[in-house]
Tab-separated table of C-alpha atoms in Angstrom:
chain	number	residue	atom	x	y	z
I	1	MET	CA	0.000	0.000	0.000
I	2	ALA	CA	1.442	3.354	-1.053
I	3	PHE	CA	1.107	6.340	1.248
I	4	ARG	CA	2.507	9.856	1.548
I	5	ALA	CA	5.457	10.902	3.671
I	6	LEU	CA	7.527	14.046	4.052
I	7	MET	CA	10.973	12.638	3.274
I	8	LEU	CA	14.091	14.451	4.408
I	9	HIS	CA	17.315	14.080	2.424
I	10	GLU	CA	20.825	15.281	3.206
I	11	GLN	CA	22.909	16.594	0.326
I	12	ASP	CA	26.366	18.047	-0.263
I	13	CYS	CA	26.689	21.786	-0.868
I	14	PRO	CA	29.330	23.464	-3.096
I	15	ASP	CA	31.070	24.918	-0.031
I	16	GLY	CA	31.595	21.468	1.467
I	17	SER	CA	28.756	21.731	4.008
I	18	ARG	CA	25.656	19.563	4.035
I	19	ALA	CA	22.034	20.701	3.809
I	20	VAL	CA	18.680	19.035	4.445
I	21	SER	CA	15.876	19.171	1.894
I	22	ALA	CA	12.266	17.976	2.182
I	23	GLU	CA	9.966	16.437	-0.418
I	24	LEU	CA	6.540	14.833	-0.366
I	25	ALA	CA	6.986	11.277	-1.588
I	26	ASP	CA	4.954	8.097	-2.008
I	27	ILE	CA	6.406	5.139	-0.101
I	28	ASP	CA	5.109	1.752	1.060
I	29	ASP	CA	5.214	-0.458	4.147
I	30	SER	CA	8.391	-2.221	3.018
I	31	GLN	CA	10.309	1.005	3.575
I	32	LEU	CA	9.135	1.531	7.159
I	33	PRO	CA	11.562	0.764	9.998
I	34	ASP	CA	11.172	-2.263	12.264
I	35	GLY	CA	8.464	-2.374	14.934
I	36	ASN	CA	5.653	-4.576	16.181
I	37	VAL	CA	2.755	-2.113	15.806
I	38	THR	CA	1.691	-0.313	12.629
I	39	VAL	CA	-0.373	2.860	13.063
I	40	ALA	CA	-2.460	4.813	10.557
I	41	VAL	CA	-1.276	8.270	11.520
I	42	GLU	CA	-3.908	11.004	11.570
I	43	TYR	CA	-2.140	13.933	13.241
I	44	SER	CA	1.331	15.026	14.237
I	45	THR	CA	2.665	18.412	15.396
I	46	LEU	CA	5.375	20.973	14.723
I	47	ASN	CA	7.656	21.500	17.730
I	48	TYR	CA	10.882	23.462	18.160
I	49	LYS	CA	12.883	20.251	17.780
I	50	ASP	CA	10.998	19.474	14.558
I	51	GLY	CA	12.078	22.876	13.244
I	52	MET	CA	15.701	22.007	14.008
I	53	ILE	CA	15.375	18.655	12.229
I	54	LEU	CA	13.725	20.225	9.171
I	55	GLY	CA	16.610	22.711	9.030
I	56	GLY	CA	19.347	20.140	9.594
I	57	ILE	CA	20.408	21.946	12.767
I	58	GLY	CA	22.170	20.189	15.641
I	59	ARG	CA	22.692	16.814	13.944
I	60	LEU	CA	19.625	15.371	15.687
I	61	VAL	CA	19.232	13.075	12.687
I	62	ARG	CA	22.233	11.019	11.573
I	63	THR	CA	20.777	8.726	8.908
I	64	TYR	CA	18.954	9.796	5.748
I	65	PRO	CA	16.486	9.541	4.092
I	66	HIS	CA	14.387	10.260	7.145
I	67	VAL	CA	10.785	10.972	8.188
I	68	GLY	CA	10.547	13.576	10.946
I	69	GLY	CA	7.752	14.349	13.386
I	70	ILE	CA	8.548	13.747	17.058
I	71	ASP	CA	4.999	12.728	17.990
I	72	PHE	CA	1.823	11.423	16.413
I	73	ALA	CA	-1.674	10.135	17.138
I	74	GLY	CA	-3.638	7.651	15.092
I	75	VAL	CA	-5.350	4.271	14.917
I	76	VAL	CA	-3.669	0.881	15.191
I	77	GLU	CA	-3.816	-1.018	11.893
I	78	SER	CA	-1.909	-4.153	12.858
I	79	SER	CA	-0.199	-5.324	16.023
I	80	ASP	CA	1.983	-8.141	17.309
I	81	ASP	CA	1.768	-6.614	20.785
I	82	SER	CA	-0.974	-8.060	22.996
I	83	ARG	CA	-1.604	-4.644	24.568
I	84	PHE	CA	-2.877	-3.151	21.307
I	85	ALA	CA	-5.487	-4.279	18.804
I	86	PRO	CA	-6.563	-2.932	15.403
I	87	GLY	CA	-8.858	0.039	15.936
I	88	ASP	CA	-7.217	1.250	19.170
I	89	ARG	CA	-6.580	4.986	19.235
I	90	VAL	CA	-3.008	5.627	20.374
I	91	VAL	CA	-0.516	8.434	20.930
I	92	LEU	CA	3.263	8.421	20.801
I	93	THR	CA	5.597	11.024	22.277
I	94	GLY	CA	9.314	10.662	22.888
I	95	TRP	CA	11.607	7.662	22.426
I	96	ARG	CA	13.529	9.683	19.811
I	97	VAL	CA	10.829	9.073	17.224
I	98	GLY	CA	11.422	11.583	14.438
I	99	GLU	CA	15.146	11.516	15.275
I	100	THR	CA	16.629	8.005	15.325
I	101	HIS	CA	13.360	6.319	14.251
I	102	TRP	CA	10.984	7.518	11.547
I	103	GLY	CA	8.230	9.677	13.009
I	104	GLY	CA	4.825	11.188	12.433
I	105	TYR	CA	5.215	13.054	9.131
I	106	ALA	CA	3.809	10.117	7.168
I	107	GLU	CA	0.398	8.523	6.826
I	108	ARG	CA	1.674	5.303	8.400
I	109	ALA	CA	4.224	4.535	11.107
I	110	ARG	CA	5.718	1.321	12.457
I	111	VAL	CA	6.993	1.459	16.043
I	112	SER	CA	7.525	-0.526	19.219
I	113	GLY	CA	4.386	-1.033	21.276
I	114	ASP	CA	6.445	-0.051	24.332
I	115	TRP	CA	6.396	3.537	23.066
I	116	LEU	CA	2.610	3.839	22.667
I	117	VAL	CA	-0.137	4.857	25.070
I	118	ARG	CA	-3.795	4.064	24.431
I	119	LEU	CA	-5.723	7.329	24.447
I	120	PRO	CA	-8.297	7.942	27.198
I	121	ASP	CA	-11.881	7.676	25.917
I	122	GLY	CA	-12.422	11.421	26.066
I	123	VAL	CA	-9.332	12.369	24.032
I	124	SER	CA	-9.581	12.311	20.226
I	125	THR	CA	-6.513	11.966	18.022
I	126	PHE	CA	-6.834	15.677	17.202
I	127	ASP	CA	-7.057	16.522	20.923
I	128	ALA	CA	-3.978	14.379	21.528
I	129	MET	CA	-1.932	16.446	19.106
I	130	THR	CA	-3.249	19.805	20.244
I	131	ILE	CA	-1.733	18.567	23.501
I	132	GLY	CA	1.180	16.798	21.818
I	133	THR	CA	4.725	16.478	23.132
I	134	ALA	CA	4.542	20.083	24.330
I	135	GLY	CA	1.412	19.530	26.407
I	136	PHE	CA	2.606	16.161	27.677
I	137	THR	CA	5.849	17.817	28.800
I	138	SER	CA	3.848	20.616	30.433
I	139	MET	CA	1.786	18.040	32.348
I	140	LEU	CA	4.913	16.279	33.604
I	141	ALA	CA	6.263	19.665	34.715
I	142	ALA	CA	3.041	20.656	36.493
I	143	GLN	CA	2.872	17.296	38.264
I	144	ALA	CA	6.509	17.641	39.346
I	145	LEU	CA	5.822	21.078	40.855
I	146	GLU	CA	2.841	19.767	42.806
I	147	GLU	CA	4.797	16.748	44.008
I	148	HIS	CA	7.916	18.628	45.146
I	149	GLY	CA	6.399	21.863	46.422
I	150	ILE	CA	4.867	25.154	45.333
I	151	GLY	CA	5.665	28.134	47.541
I	152	SER	CA	3.969	31.498	47.929
I	153	GLY	CA	3.270	33.596	44.877
I	154	PRO	CA	2.178	32.825	41.329
I	155	VAL	CA	3.737	30.094	39.227
I	156	LEU	CA	5.945	31.596	36.526
I	157	VAL	CA	5.794	30.130	33.006
I	158	THR	CA	8.601	31.238	30.691
I	159	GLY	CA	8.293	31.114	26.913
I	160	ALA	CA	4.588	31.279	27.628
I	161	ALA	CA	3.369	31.944	24.077
I	162	GLY	CA	5.084	28.835	22.693
I	163	GLY	CA	3.799	25.281	22.600
I	164	VAL	CA	5.000	24.093	26.013
I	165	GLY	CA	4.322	27.430	27.673
I	166	SER	CA	0.803	27.853	26.299
I	167	VAL	CA	-0.381	24.485	27.554
I	168	ALA	CA	1.457	24.941	30.872
I	169	VAL	CA	-0.402	28.210	31.488
I	170	HIS	CA	-3.723	26.498	30.811
I	171	LEU	CA	-2.977	23.368	32.862
I	172	LEU	CA	-1.673	25.236	35.900
I	173	SER	CA	-4.637	27.604	35.851
I	174	ALA	CA	-7.073	24.697	35.449
I	175	ALA	CA	-5.433	23.014	38.455
I	176	GLY	CA	-6.168	26.111	40.576
I	177	HIS	CA	-2.793	27.875	40.536
I	178	GLU	CA	-2.208	31.576	39.909
I	179	VAL	CA	-0.022	31.934	36.803
I	180	ALA	CA	2.423	34.636	35.693
I	181	ALA	CA	3.237	34.298	31.984
I	182	SER	CA	6.531	35.582	30.589
I	183	THR	CA	6.685	36.413	26.887
I	184	GLY	CA	8.634	38.620	24.518
I	185	ARG	CA	5.560	39.271	22.394
I	186	PRO	CA	3.205	41.787	24.023
I	187	GLN	CA	0.610	41.144	21.305
I	188	THR	CA	-0.027	37.720	22.878
I	189	ALA	CA	-1.165	39.163	26.224
I	190	ASP	CA	-4.885	38.641	25.565
I	191	TYR	CA	-4.214	35.134	24.272
I	192	LEU	CA	-2.329	34.236	27.479
I	193	ARG	CA	-4.973	35.764	29.737
I	194	ASN	CA	-7.588	33.714	27.912
I	195	LEU	CA	-5.547	30.611	28.754
I	196	GLY	CA	-5.630	31.561	32.430
I	197	ALA	CA	-2.646	33.839	33.095
I	198	SER	CA	-3.317	36.478	35.745
I	199	GLU	CA	-0.097	38.432	35.095
I	200	ILE	CA	1.960	39.097	31.951
I	201	ILE	CA	5.705	39.657	32.374
I	202	ASP	CA	7.967	41.085	29.675
I	203	ARG	CA	10.671	38.582	28.731
I	204	ALA	CA	13.227	41.393	29.015
I	205	GLU	CA	12.842	41.315	32.822
I	206	LEU	CA	14.392	37.847	32.820
I	207	SER	CA	16.848	38.254	29.946
I	208	GLU	CA	19.784	39.981	31.624
I	209	PRO	CA	22.240	38.012	33.809
I	210	PRO	CA	21.071	38.313	37.434
I	211	GLY	CA	23.039	40.877	39.403
I	212	ARG	CA	22.575	39.153	42.759
I	213	PRO	CA	22.321	35.512	43.837
I	214	LEU	CA	18.945	36.256	45.470
I	215	GLY	CA	16.201	38.692	44.597
I	216	SER	CA	12.749	39.238	46.053
I	217	GLU	CA	10.596	36.144	46.682
I	218	ARG	CA	8.386	36.766	43.712
I	219	PHE	CA	7.255	33.343	42.456
I	220	GLY	CA	5.939	30.195	44.105
I	221	GLY	CA	7.074	27.920	41.286
I	222	CYS	CA	8.204	27.942	37.685
I	223	VAL	CA	7.805	25.951	34.497
I	224	ASP	CA	10.826	27.045	32.481
I	225	ALA	CA	10.642	26.322	28.770
I	226	VAL	CA	13.605	28.555	27.855
I	227	GLY	CA	16.709	27.787	29.927
I	228	GLY	CA	19.908	29.828	29.970
I	229	THR	CA	19.791	33.302	31.527
I	230	THR	CA	16.000	33.131	31.896
I	231	LEU	CA	16.288	30.085	34.145
I	232	ALA	CA	19.117	31.676	36.134
I	233	ASN	CA	16.961	34.772	36.712
I	234	ALA	CA	13.941	32.729	37.759
I	235	LEU	CA	15.970	30.830	40.366
I	236	THR	CA	16.929	34.061	42.150
I	237	GLN	CA	13.261	35.093	42.506
I	238	MET	CA	11.710	31.893	43.855
I	239	SER	CA	10.036	31.859	47.253
I	240	TYR	CA	11.069	29.537	50.077
I	241	GLY	CA	10.383	25.848	49.420
I	242	SER	CA	9.363	26.403	45.806
I	243	SER	CA	10.200	24.298	42.765
I	244	VAL	CA	11.400	24.993	39.230
I	245	ALA	CA	10.609	22.436	36.512
I	246	ALA	CA	13.045	22.991	33.627
I	247	CYS	CA	12.183	21.475	30.259
I	248	GLY	CA	13.585	23.744	27.540
I	249	LEU	CA	16.928	24.792	26.096
I	250	ALA	CA	15.956	27.433	23.549
I	251	GLY	CA	17.934	29.993	25.567
I	252	GLY	CA	20.990	27.751	25.853
I	253	ASN	CA	22.093	24.873	28.037
I	254	GLY	CA	24.464	26.926	30.183
I	255	LEU	CA	23.353	27.935	33.679
I	256	ASP	CA	25.221	30.777	35.381
I	257	THR	CA	23.915	30.544	38.938
I	258	THR	CA	25.042	29.818	42.491
I	259	VAL	CA	24.025	27.367	45.204
I	260	ILE	CA	22.404	30.193	47.193
I	261	PRO	CA	18.783	29.682	46.004
I	262	PHE	CA	19.057	25.984	46.839
I	263	LEU	CA	20.720	26.406	50.243
I	264	LEU	CA	18.992	29.500	51.624
I	265	ARG	CA	15.536	29.102	50.087
I	266	GLY	CA	15.316	25.349	49.610
I	267	VAL	CA	14.480	25.706	45.922
I	268	ASN	CA	14.063	22.424	44.037
I	269	LEU	CA	15.415	22.325	40.469
I	270	LEU	CA	13.587	19.550	38.624
I	271	GLY	CA	14.642	18.291	35.213
I	272	ILE	CA	11.752	17.193	32.982
I	273	ASP	CA	12.606	14.689	30.251
I	274	SER	CA	9.592	13.584	28.252
I	275	VAL	CA	11.647	11.536	25.788
I	276	MET	CA	12.412	8.381	27.791
I	277	CYS	CA	9.558	8.676	30.297
I	278	PRO	CA	8.467	5.189	31.499
I	279	TYR	CA	5.005	3.845	30.712
I	280	GLU	CA	3.301	4.323	34.106
I	281	PRO	CA	3.956	8.084	34.468
I	282	ARG	CA	3.173	8.540	30.759
I	283	ALA	CA	-0.222	6.880	31.117
I	284	ALA	CA	-0.929	8.810	34.329
I	285	ALA	CA	-0.065	12.105	32.635
I	286	TRP	CA	-2.496	11.419	29.778
I	287	GLN	CA	-5.270	10.572	32.248
I	288	ARG	CA	-4.659	13.864	34.079
I	289	LEU	CA	-4.644	15.739	30.779
I	290	ASP	CA	-8.038	14.203	30.007
I	291	GLU	CA	-9.338	15.560	33.328
I	292	LEU	CA	-7.878	19.088	33.143
I	293	VAL	CA	-7.824	20.174	29.518
I	294	ASP	CA	-10.594	22.378	28.163
I	295	ARG	CA	-11.047	20.931	24.659
I	296	ASP	CA	-12.527	24.094	23.150
I	297	LEU	CA	-9.829	26.293	24.649
I	298	LEU	CA	-7.169	23.884	23.479
I	299	ALA	CA	-8.536	23.944	19.938
I	300	SER	CA	-8.467	27.751	20.005
I	301	MET	CA	-4.693	27.754	20.539
I	302	ALA	CA	-4.080	25.342	17.646
I	303	THR	CA	-3.412	26.012	13.975
I	304	THR	CA	-3.878	23.059	11.623
I	305	VAL	CA	-1.560	22.648	8.618
I	306	GLY	CA	-0.748	19.937	6.069
I	307	LEU	CA	2.492	18.084	5.383
I	308	GLY	CA	3.278	20.435	2.508
I	309	ASP	CA	3.341	23.466	4.824
I	310	LEU	CA	6.125	22.234	7.099
I	311	ALA	CA	9.177	23.252	5.059
I	312	GLU	CA	8.003	26.860	5.237
I	313	LEU	CA	6.976	26.754	8.906
I	314	GLY	CA	10.179	25.137	10.214
I	315	PRO	CA	12.253	28.368	10.145
I	316	LYS	CA	9.367	30.323	11.675
I	317	ILE	CA	9.156	28.178	14.806
I	318	LEU	CA	12.939	28.523	15.252
I	319	ALA	CA	12.559	32.294	15.034
I	320	GLY	CA	9.837	32.314	17.718
I	321	GLU	CA	7.169	33.389	15.229
I	322	VAL	CA	4.760	30.488	15.847
I	323	GLN	CA	2.112	30.979	18.549
I	324	GLY	CA	0.483	28.147	20.450
I	325	ARG	CA	0.219	24.676	18.947
I	326	THR	CA	0.718	23.723	15.297
I	327	VAL	CA	-1.145	20.505	14.502
I	328	VAL	CA	-0.202	18.642	11.321
I	329	ASP	CA	-3.032	16.815	9.568
I	330	VAL	CA	-0.940	14.249	7.715
I	331	ARG	CA	-3.910	13.279	5.547
I	332	ALA	CA	-4.391	16.838	4.207
C-alpha cells in the first residue's frame, strides 16, 4: 500500500557543508523501519525540535532519508503486541521518534508497542496532538511542581506563548494555581490571559544576567521552557520551598547561577525529560490531561496545517514566530 510521507534528504553543498531538503513522496510499508505495531497516523505536530530537524540543525538526525515528526496520534492497523489491537486509538511522544526512528510526518508509522499509550476515551486523536509532546511535557512539569512543592506567589511560566508554555499556562490555571506568563511578544497578552494567566511579564525582565544571587521572593514555582539566563533569573526570585521544573533549552544549556537559592531558600530544580519517560507516568499524565484540559480552549490555541506546509513553517518556529500549537493533519 502506497502512502505519503515528508521525506528528508541530506545533500552536499558546493562549499563542502551539508544541507537538508524535504519532499513529499509516495512510499510503502516495506520502507518503514522495524516495529511490532503499525499505526495509521492522523495527526502530528510541529515543535521546536521538529524545526531544528527540518533545518538540519544540531545533527539530531544522523541517517537519511528520514521521516521527521517527534509525535503522532492515530489508529492501530496491525499489532503483534498483545496490549494493542486494530482500531485502538493511540498516541506516541518521545523515544527519539522523528530523530533516530521515523516519526509522524507520514500517513503510516511502524513502532515498538512499548512507546505507545492508548488514548483515554475522552481524548480524540486531534485533541492528543493539540496537547502533543509540548502539552505532555507541560503536564509532567506541572505534576513535578505539585509533588515537590509550590511556595507562595504565582507560578511563573517562561516562553509562555510557545507550545510548552501555552499548555502549561492552561494546565496550571485549570489546576487552581495563579499563573504569571513571561513572553517577549506583548501582542499575545490577551491570548495568554484567555488561557488563564493572571499576570503578563515582559521577557526582558528575565533576559539579563542576574546581578545578585537572590532577589525578592516573587514566584511560588516555575515551568521554564527557555533555559539559559532566563532560568538563572527565575531561580533568584523563587520563594522559600518552591520548585522549578526545567524542560527547555531554547535559551541555551548553560546555567550561570550559584548554590544560594538551593541552600537558603530550599528551591528544588527539577529536570523534565519527556523523551524516555516510562510507561506508568506517561499513562498517568495522559489521564490527568483528560481531566484538566478544556477541549474548546485547546482547539483555540491550535493552527492546523498539512504536510506540505512544514518546510516553510520550520524556520518560523525557530525564530519564535509560531504561537500556540501547530497541529499537522498528515492526511491533508
